[in-house]
Structure formats: C-alpha cells, structure tokens
Amino acid sequence: DILTLGCSMFDYLLKILEEKVRMLEIGSFFGCSSYFAAKTMGLLKSDALLYCCDNWKGANGGVEYLSGCVDTMAYFRGVMRYLGVSEQIVPLAGDSSTCLDAFRDDYFDIIFIDGGHQYETVLNDITTAVRLIKPGGLIMGHDCECLFSQLPEKIKTKKIDTCEIADGCYHTGVIFALEALFHGNYEKPITNSLMWVKKIMVTDKHKILQSESAEWKAIRELADSLAEKLDHMAPSDEELVPMEEAAAVGRIYADFERRIADLKYESAFREIKNRIVEAYDCHLSLINASAGSDAKACASLFEKETVLVRQLIENIDKRGGCSNER
C-alpha cells in the first residue's frame, strides 16, 4: 500500500511544474502514511506542505488499546519530528466533516483518504475531497479490496446501510461509496494493494458537486413548502387543527421522507432523516389530538412541530450548504 501511495504520488508530481504543492491527508493517526507522503513530496518539490486531518481518537473513537499512549496527537507530532518531516506537516485536529470547511475550493493538489470507513463517512470524505481538489488533481484512498463489479453477487446486490464498514473480508463502506460517486471510473494501480486512485477532472467535479447541490436545493424548497403550510394551519387556543390542511402537510412529510431516503444513501446525513421522522410523529399526534377535540393539546403539539420544522431547515442549510429566502 505504501508502494502504491509513493508511486502514484511520484508519477503525478513529476508531471506538474509547480514547486508549491499542497496535500491533504484525511486520517493520519500515528503517521505511517503521513511520513511517506511528506518524504515523497519533499524529494520532488521545494515548497510542499501536508495537512493531516484526524481527531486522533482511533478508529473506534477510543485509545484504550494503545498500551497507555493516551495523547495520540502528541505521539504523532513526536514521530514526525523524529523522522525529520514535521516542518512539512500541518496537523488539523478534528473531524473531517467540520474542520475542512475553512478551505476554499480547488486548494489541494493531492488528497489521501483513510479516515472513517463507514459508508456515510467515506461518501462525505470523498465528496469533500472532490470540492477541495484542483481540477486535474489526484485523490487516493485506502481499504478498497476490489472494484464494485468484482464483489461477490450476494454482496453487490444488497442495499448498503449507511453505518456499514465491512462485509466479510470486504470494506463495503469504501467500495459502495466509490461506486455511488464514480461508477467504476477509478483505478487500482496494483491489484493486490488496498489503494484506489482517481484523477479528478472538471467534469467529475461538476457531476458530483452539482448533482448534490441540486438535490439539496429541492429538499430545501420542500422544507419551505412545509413551513408555509404550517403557517396556514396554525390553530388558536380555542380551535382545532383544520383536517384538510393537516392532511396536506402529511403528504409533504411523506414526500420529504421519500426524497431524504435517497439523499441519505448519497450524502448520509442521518440527523436530517431523524428530524423529519420526529416532526412527522409530532404531526400525527397533532391530528389525533384534533380528532379527539383536545384544543389545548393541539396548540402545544403545533408549537412543538413548528420548532422541529425550523430546526429541520437549519439542519438542511448546515448540511446542504444552501439557503433560500422565505
């Protein structure tokens, strides 16, 4: 795997004239790949920096198995100093889902992904990498045993769970995410290596980023429609919810669930799905209270549902990166 990493980087770096090269590594931990990546860049380029993004908590969010080594980030820094590459490395402590937002689009020449291996995490990391990579830049990743088309039929035909990491000896979280985004259009330079490599062109960036942006925009518009419908059905303290209006809102929720279910497997934002379910459950309780002529419960449940829908819109804006004027 280190051989594939080094050879792919050598091949790419020899073809570009710029001395200033920026690389991002998502998932560094103790720094094995970090050292070889920094060393490779330093051999070929005079101005090379490697940004290492990791929460330094380990694959399972804990470090108990590390024989007393608790401060893993300090250990990482110490190893990089000892190996003589610390001046080329910029540690970024935090989750890739948040700490990379500060970087502008098209910033990095090379990105290596070896962070969380859940399907949803890999999908988000690759999508973020596509945004951050320069057109013509190189994205690489780890733990890909084979192409999607080479998976056993019983694995290939199943529906992947967003939290799935592996199925047997296959890192299905990685392989399914690659298929969802690249549809087999990536390489495994060395068959027995776990590395995958993809050169990202302008068309790749447009296809992946624009389709996700359009889907989020449609979902945001649906959320606006939901909020508007709720405004029209607001009950007073003495009134029940108009059943016709409540039914119309229920249909929007059903449409919402169908749309977000598809997005869930493409962009893996489960908290939004959960927020919709919570608001929908509240809406159903509101209908039941209205049917039971309980005006006080109607008012309370309506207020709760309105708050949940506002929070839903905030989550959509945060995760989808779009905001419409209402």
CSV table of C-alpha atoms in Angstrom, one decimal:
chain,number,residue,atom,x,y,z
A,1,ASP,CA,0.0,0.0,0.0
A,2,ILE,CA,2.8,2.4,0.8
A,3,LEU,CA,4.4,1.5,-2.5
A,4,THR,CA,1.2,2.3,-4.4
A,5,LEU,CA,0.9,5.6,-2.5
A,6,GLY,CA,4.5,6.6,-3.2
A,7,CYS,CA,4.5,5.5,-6.9
A,8,SER,CA,1.2,7.3,-7.6
A,9,MET,CA,2.5,10.5,-6.0
A,10,PHE,CA,5.8,10.3,-7.8
A,11,ASP,CA,4.0,9.8,-11.2
A,12,TYR,CA,1.7,12.8,-10.5
A,13,LEU,CA,4.4,15.2,-9.1
A,14,LEU,CA,6.8,14.6,-11.9
A,15,LYS,CA,4.2,15.8,-14.4
A,16,ILE,CA,3.4,19.1,-12.7
A,17,LEU,CA,5.8,22.1,-12.9
A,18,GLU,CA,4.7,24.0,-9.7
A,19,GLU,CA,7.1,23.8,-6.8
A,20,LYS,CA,4.3,24.8,-4.4
A,21,VAL,CA,2.3,21.6,-3.7
A,22,ARG,CA,-0.4,21.2,-1.1
A,23,MET,CA,-1.6,17.7,0.0
A,24,LEU,CA,-4.4,16.8,2.4
A,25,GLU,CA,-4.5,13.5,4.3
A,26,ILE,CA,-7.8,12.6,5.9
A,27,GLY,CA,-7.0,10.1,8.6
A,28,SER,CA,-3.4,10.2,9.9
A,29,PHE,CA,-3.4,8.7,13.4
A,30,PHE,CA,0.2,7.6,14.2
A,31,GLY,CA,1.5,8.9,10.9
A,32,CYS,CA,2.8,5.9,8.8
A,33,SER,CA,1.4,7.2,5.5
A,34,SER,CA,2.0,10.8,6.6
A,35,TYR,CA,5.7,10.2,6.8
A,36,PHE,CA,6.0,8.6,3.4
A,37,ALA,CA,3.7,11.2,1.8
A,38,ALA,CA,5.7,14.1,3.2
A,39,LYS,CA,9.0,12.5,2.3
A,40,THR,CA,7.9,11.8,-1.3
A,41,MET,CA,6.8,15.4,-1.7
A,42,GLY,CA,10.0,16.8,-0.2
A,43,LEU,CA,12.1,14.8,-2.6
A,44,LEU,CA,10.5,16.3,-5.7
A,45,LYS,CA,9.2,19.8,-4.6
A,46,SER,CA,10.9,22.6,-2.8
A,47,ASP,CA,7.7,24.1,-1.3
A,48,ALA,CA,5.4,21.2,-0.2
A,49,LEU,CA,3.0,21.0,2.7
A,50,LEU,CA,1.0,18.1,4.0
A,51,TYR,CA,-2.2,18.9,6.0
A,52,CYS,CA,-3.1,16.0,8.3
A,53,CYS,CA,-6.7,15.9,9.4
A,54,ASP,CA,-7.6,13.5,12.3
A,55,ASN,CA,-9.4,13.5,15.6
A,56,TRP,CA,-6.6,11.3,17.0
A,57,LYS,CA,-9.1,9.2,18.8
A,58,GLY,CA,-8.7,6.0,16.8
A,59,ALA,CA,-11.0,4.0,14.5
A,60,ASN,CA,-13.5,3.3,17.3
A,61,GLY,CA,-13.4,6.6,19.0
A,62,GLY,CA,-11.2,5.3,21.8
A,63,VAL,CA,-7.5,4.7,22.6
A,64,GLU,CA,-7.7,2.1,25.3
A,65,TYR,CA,-5.9,-0.4,23.2
A,66,LEU,CA,-2.8,1.7,22.8
A,67,SER,CA,-0.9,0.4,25.8
A,68,GLY,CA,-1.1,3.6,27.9
A,69,CYS,CA,-0.4,6.1,25.0
A,70,VAL,CA,-3.3,8.5,25.6
A,71,ASP,CA,-2.2,11.7,23.8
A,72,THR,CA,-2.1,10.3,20.3
A,73,MET,CA,-1.7,13.7,18.7
A,74,ALA,CA,1.4,14.4,20.7
A,75,TYR,CA,2.7,11.0,19.8
A,76,PHE,CA,2.0,11.8,16.1
A,77,ARG,CA,3.9,15.1,16.4
A,78,GLY,CA,6.8,13.4,18.1
A,79,VAL,CA,7.1,10.7,15.5
A,80,MET,CA,7.1,13.3,12.7
A,81,ARG,CA,9.8,15.4,14.5
A,82,TYR,CA,11.9,12.3,15.0
A,83,LEU,CA,11.6,11.3,11.3
A,84,GLY,CA,12.5,14.9,10.2
A,85,VAL,CA,9.3,15.8,8.4
A,86,SER,CA,7.5,17.9,11.0
A,87,GLU,CA,8.2,21.2,9.2
A,88,GLN,CA,6.3,20.0,6.2
A,89,ILE,CA,3.2,18.9,8.2
A,90,VAL,CA,0.3,20.9,9.4
A,91,PRO,CA,-1.9,18.9,11.9
A,92,LEU,CA,-5.7,19.6,11.8
A,93,ALA,CA,-7.3,18.2,14.9
A,94,GLY,CA,-11.0,17.5,14.4
A,95,ASP,CA,-13.5,15.5,12.3
A,96,SER,CA,-13.2,15.8,8.5
A,97,SER,CA,-17.0,16.7,8.5
A,98,THR,CA,-16.3,20.1,10.1
A,99,CYS,CA,-12.6,21.1,10.2
A,100,LEU,CA,-12.2,21.2,6.4
A,101,ASP,CA,-14.9,23.8,5.8
A,102,ALA,CA,-12.4,26.6,6.1
A,103,PHE,CA,-10.5,25.6,3.0
A,104,ARG,CA,-11.5,27.2,-0.3
A,105,ASP,CA,-12.5,25.0,-3.3
A,106,ASP,CA,-9.6,23.7,-5.5
A,107,TYR,CA,-7.0,24.2,-2.8
A,108,PHE,CA,-5.2,20.9,-2.8
A,109,ASP,CA,-3.1,19.1,-5.5
A,110,ILE,CA,-3.3,15.6,-3.8
A,111,ILE,CA,-5.7,14.2,-1.3
A,112,PHE,CA,-5.4,10.8,0.5
A,113,ILE,CA,-8.4,9.4,2.3
A,114,ASP,CA,-8.1,6.9,5.1
A,115,GLY,CA,-10.4,8.2,7.8
A,116,GLY,CA,-13.6,6.6,9.0
A,117,HIS,CA,-14.7,3.6,6.9
A,118,GLN,CA,-18.5,3.7,7.4
A,119,TYR,CA,-20.3,4.2,4.1
A,120,GLU,CA,-21.7,7.6,5.1
A,121,THR,CA,-18.3,8.8,6.3
A,122,VAL,CA,-16.4,7.7,3.2
A,123,LEU,CA,-19.1,9.2,0.9
A,124,ASN,CA,-18.8,12.5,2.7
A,125,ASP,CA,-15.0,12.5,2.7
A,126,ILE,CA,-14.8,11.8,-1.0
A,127,THR,CA,-17.4,14.5,-1.8
A,128,THR,CA,-15.4,17.0,0.3
A,129,ALA,CA,-12.2,15.9,-1.4
A,130,VAL,CA,-13.7,16.5,-4.8
A,131,ARG,CA,-14.6,20.0,-3.7
A,132,LEU,CA,-11.2,20.7,-2.3
A,133,ILE,CA,-9.0,19.1,-5.1
A,134,LYS,CA,-7.7,21.2,-8.0
A,135,PRO,CA,-9.0,20.1,-11.5
A,136,GLY,CA,-6.5,17.5,-12.6
A,137,GLY,CA,-5.6,16.7,-9.1
A,138,LEU,CA,-5.2,13.3,-7.6
A,139,ILE,CA,-7.4,11.7,-5.0
A,140,MET,CA,-6.3,8.4,-3.4
A,141,GLY,CA,-7.8,6.2,-0.7
A,142,HIS,CA,-7.2,3.0,1.3
A,143,ASP,CA,-9.1,-0.2,2.1
A,144,CYS,CA,-10.5,-1.0,-1.3
A,145,GLU,CA,-10.1,-4.7,-1.9
A,146,CYS,CA,-11.6,-4.7,-5.4
A,147,LEU,CA,-13.8,-2.8,-7.8
A,148,PHE,CA,-17.5,-2.9,-7.1
A,149,SER,CA,-18.1,-5.1,-10.2
A,150,GLN,CA,-15.7,-7.7,-8.7
A,151,LEU,CA,-17.7,-8.2,-5.4
A,152,PRO,CA,-19.5,-11.4,-4.8
A,153,GLU,CA,-23.0,-11.3,-6.2
A,154,LYS,CA,-24.7,-11.6,-2.9
A,155,ILE,CA,-22.8,-8.5,-1.6
A,156,LYS,CA,-23.0,-6.5,-4.8
A,157,THR,CA,-26.8,-6.7,-5.0
A,158,LYS,CA,-27.6,-5.8,-1.4
A,159,LYS,CA,-28.7,-2.4,-0.1
A,160,ILE,CA,-25.9,-0.8,1.8
A,161,ASP,CA,-26.5,0.5,5.3
A,162,THR,CA,-25.1,4.0,5.9
A,163,CYS,CA,-23.2,2.8,9.0
A,164,GLU,CA,-21.8,-0.3,7.4
A,165,ILE,CA,-18.0,-0.7,7.4
A,166,ALA,CA,-17.3,-4.2,6.1
A,167,ASP,CA,-19.0,-7.4,5.0
A,168,GLY,CA,-16.7,-10.4,5.5
A,169,CYS,CA,-13.3,-9.5,4.1
A,170,TYR,CA,-14.5,-6.6,2.0
A,171,HIS,CA,-14.6,-2.9,3.1
A,172,THR,CA,-18.0,-2.4,1.7
A,173,GLY,CA,-18.3,1.1,3.2
A,174,VAL,CA,-15.5,2.2,0.9
A,175,ILE,CA,-16.3,0.1,-2.2
A,176,PHE,CA,-20.0,1.1,-2.2
A,177,ALA,CA,-19.2,4.8,-1.7
A,178,LEU,CA,-16.7,4.7,-4.6
A,179,GLU,CA,-19.4,3.1,-6.8
A,180,ALA,CA,-22.0,5.6,-5.8
A,181,LEU,CA,-19.8,8.5,-6.8
A,182,PHE,CA,-17.5,7.3,-9.6
A,183,HIS,CA,-19.5,4.3,-11.0
A,184,GLY,CA,-16.4,2.2,-11.5
A,185,ASN,CA,-14.4,5.1,-13.1
A,186,TYR,CA,-11.3,4.9,-10.8
A,187,GLU,CA,-8.2,2.7,-10.7
A,188,LYS,CA,-6.5,0.2,-8.5
A,189,PRO,CA,-2.9,0.6,-9.8
A,190,ILE,CA,-1.6,-2.6,-8.0
A,191,THR,CA,-4.1,-5.4,-7.9
A,192,ASN,CA,-3.1,-6.8,-4.5
A,193,SER,CA,-2.9,-3.4,-2.9
A,194,LEU,CA,-5.8,-1.9,-1.0
A,195,MET,CA,-5.3,1.5,-2.6
A,196,TRP,CA,-7.6,3.2,-5.1
A,197,VAL,CA,-6.7,6.2,-7.2
A,198,LYS,CA,-8.7,8.8,-9.1
A,199,LYS,CA,-7.6,11.8,-11.1
A,200,ILE,CA,-10.3,14.4,-10.8
A,201,MET,CA,-11.3,16.4,-13.8
A,202,VAL,CA,-13.6,19.4,-14.1
A,203,THR,CA,-16.4,17.2,-15.4
A,204,ASP,CA,-16.0,15.0,-12.3
A,205,LYS,CA,-16.3,18.0,-10.0
A,206,HIS,CA,-19.4,19.3,-11.8
A,207,LYS,CA,-21.1,15.9,-11.9
A,208,ILE,CA,-20.7,15.1,-8.2
A,209,LEU,CA,-21.0,18.6,-6.7
A,210,GLN,CA,-23.7,20.0,-8.9
A,211,SER,CA,-26.0,17.0,-8.6
A,212,GLU,CA,-25.7,17.1,-4.8
A,213,SER,CA,-26.3,20.8,-4.7
A,214,ALA,CA,-29.4,20.4,-6.9
A,215,GLU,CA,-30.8,17.7,-4.7
A,216,TRP,CA,-30.3,19.8,-1.6
A,217,LYS,CA,-32.0,22.7,-3.2
A,218,ALA,CA,-35.0,20.6,-4.0
A,219,ILE,CA,-35.2,19.4,-0.4
A,220,ARG,CA,-34.8,22.9,1.0
A,221,GLU,CA,-37.7,24.1,-1.2
A,222,LEU,CA,-39.8,21.2,0.2
A,223,ALA,CA,-38.9,22.3,3.7
A,224,ASP,CA,-40.0,25.9,2.8
A,225,SER,CA,-43.3,24.5,1.5
A,226,LEU,CA,-43.8,22.6,4.7
A,227,ALA,CA,-43.2,25.6,6.9
A,228,GLU,CA,-45.6,27.7,4.7
A,229,LYS,CA,-48.3,25.1,5.1
A,230,LEU,CA,-47.8,25.0,8.9
A,231,ASP,CA,-48.3,28.8,8.9
A,232,HIS,CA,-51.7,28.4,7.3
A,233,MET,CA,-53.0,25.7,9.7
A,234,ALA,CA,-52.0,27.4,12.9
A,235,PRO,CA,-54.8,26.8,15.5
A,236,SER,CA,-55.8,29.4,18.1
A,237,ASP,CA,-56.2,28.4,21.8
A,238,GLU,CA,-59.9,27.7,21.2
A,239,GLU,CA,-59.6,25.9,17.8
A,240,LEU,CA,-58.7,22.5,16.5
A,241,VAL,CA,-56.4,22.0,13.5
A,242,PRO,CA,-58.1,22.1,10.1
A,243,MET,CA,-58.1,18.5,9.0
A,244,GLU,CA,-57.8,19.3,5.3
A,245,GLU,CA,-54.7,21.4,5.9
A,246,ALA,CA,-53.3,18.8,8.2
A,247,ALA,CA,-53.7,16.1,5.6
A,248,ALA,CA,-51.9,18.4,3.0
A,249,VAL,CA,-49.0,18.8,5.5
A,250,GLY,CA,-48.9,15.0,6.0
A,251,ARG,CA,-48.5,14.5,2.2
A,252,ILE,CA,-45.5,16.8,2.2
A,253,TYR,CA,-43.9,14.8,5.1
A,254,ALA,CA,-44.4,11.6,3.1
A,255,ASP,CA,-42.8,13.2,0.0
A,256,PHE,CA,-40.0,14.5,2.3
A,257,GLU,CA,-39.3,11.1,3.6
A,258,ARG,CA,-39.0,9.6,0.1
A,259,ARG,CA,-36.6,12.3,-1.0
A,260,ILE,CA,-34.4,12.3,2.1
A,261,ALA,CA,-34.2,8.5,2.0
A,262,ASP,CA,-32.5,8.7,-1.4
A,263,LEU,CA,-30.2,11.5,-0.2
A,264,LYS,CA,-29.4,9.5,2.9
A,265,TYR,CA,-27.6,6.9,0.8
A,266,GLU,CA,-25.9,9.5,-1.3
A,267,SER,CA,-24.8,12.0,1.3
A,268,ALA,CA,-25.5,10.2,4.6
A,269,PHE,CA,-27.0,12.9,6.8
A,270,ARG,CA,-29.0,10.8,9.2
A,271,GLU,CA,-29.8,13.5,11.6
A,272,ILE,CA,-32.0,15.2,9.0
A,273,LYS,CA,-33.8,12.0,8.4
A,274,ASN,CA,-34.3,11.6,12.1
A,275,ARG,CA,-35.5,15.2,12.4
A,276,ILE,CA,-38.2,14.6,9.7
A,277,VAL,CA,-39.4,11.4,11.5
A,278,GLU,CA,-39.6,13.3,14.8
A,279,ALA,CA,-41.6,16.2,13.2
A,280,TYR,CA,-43.8,13.8,11.3
A,281,ASP,CA,-44.6,11.8,14.5
A,282,CYS,CA,-45.5,15.1,16.2
A,283,HIS,CA,-47.8,16.0,13.3
A,284,LEU,CA,-49.6,12.6,13.6
A,285,SER,CA,-50.1,13.2,17.3
A,286,LEU,CA,-51.5,16.7,16.4
A,287,ILE,CA,-54.0,15.1,14.1
A,288,ASN,CA,-55.0,12.6,16.8
A,289,ALA,CA,-55.5,15.4,19.3
A,290,SER,CA,-57.6,17.3,16.8
A,291,ALA,CA,-59.7,14.3,16.1
A,292,GLY,CA,-60.2,13.9,19.9
A,293,SER,CA,-61.3,17.6,20.2
A,294,ASP,CA,-58.4,18.4,22.5
A,295,ALA,CA,-57.7,22.1,21.6
A,296,LYS,CA,-55.1,22.5,24.3
A,297,ALA,CA,-53.0,19.6,23.2
A,298,CYS,CA,-53.4,20.8,19.6
A,299,ALA,CA,-51.9,24.2,20.4
A,300,SER,CA,-49.0,22.6,22.3
A,301,LEU,CA,-48.2,20.0,19.7
A,302,PHE,CA,-48.4,22.6,16.9
A,303,GLU,CA,-45.9,24.8,18.7
A,304,LYS,CA,-43.6,21.8,19.1
A,305,GLU,CA,-43.9,20.8,15.4
A,306,THR,CA,-43.2,24.3,14.3
A,307,VAL,CA,-40.0,24.4,16.3
A,308,LEU,CA,-38.9,21.0,14.9
A,309,VAL,CA,-39.5,22.2,11.3
A,310,ARG,CA,-37.4,25.3,12.0
A,311,GLN,CA,-34.6,23.1,13.3
A,312,LEU,CA,-35.0,20.8,10.2
A,313,ILE,CA,-34.5,23.8,7.9
A,314,GLU,CA,-31.4,24.9,9.9
A,315,ASN,CA,-30.0,21.3,9.6
A,316,ILE,CA,-30.6,21.3,5.9
A,317,ASP,CA,-28.9,24.7,5.5
A,318,LYS,CA,-25.9,23.5,7.6
A,319,ARG,CA,-25.5,20.1,5.8
A,320,GLY,CA,-26.6,21.0,2.3
A,321,GLY,CA,-24.9,24.4,2.1
A,322,CYS,CA,-27.9,26.2,0.6
A,323,SER,CA,-30.3,28.8,2.0
A,324,ASN,CA,-33.4,30.1,0.3
A,325,GLU,CA,-35.2,33.4,1.1
A,326,ARG,CA,-38.6,32.9,2.6
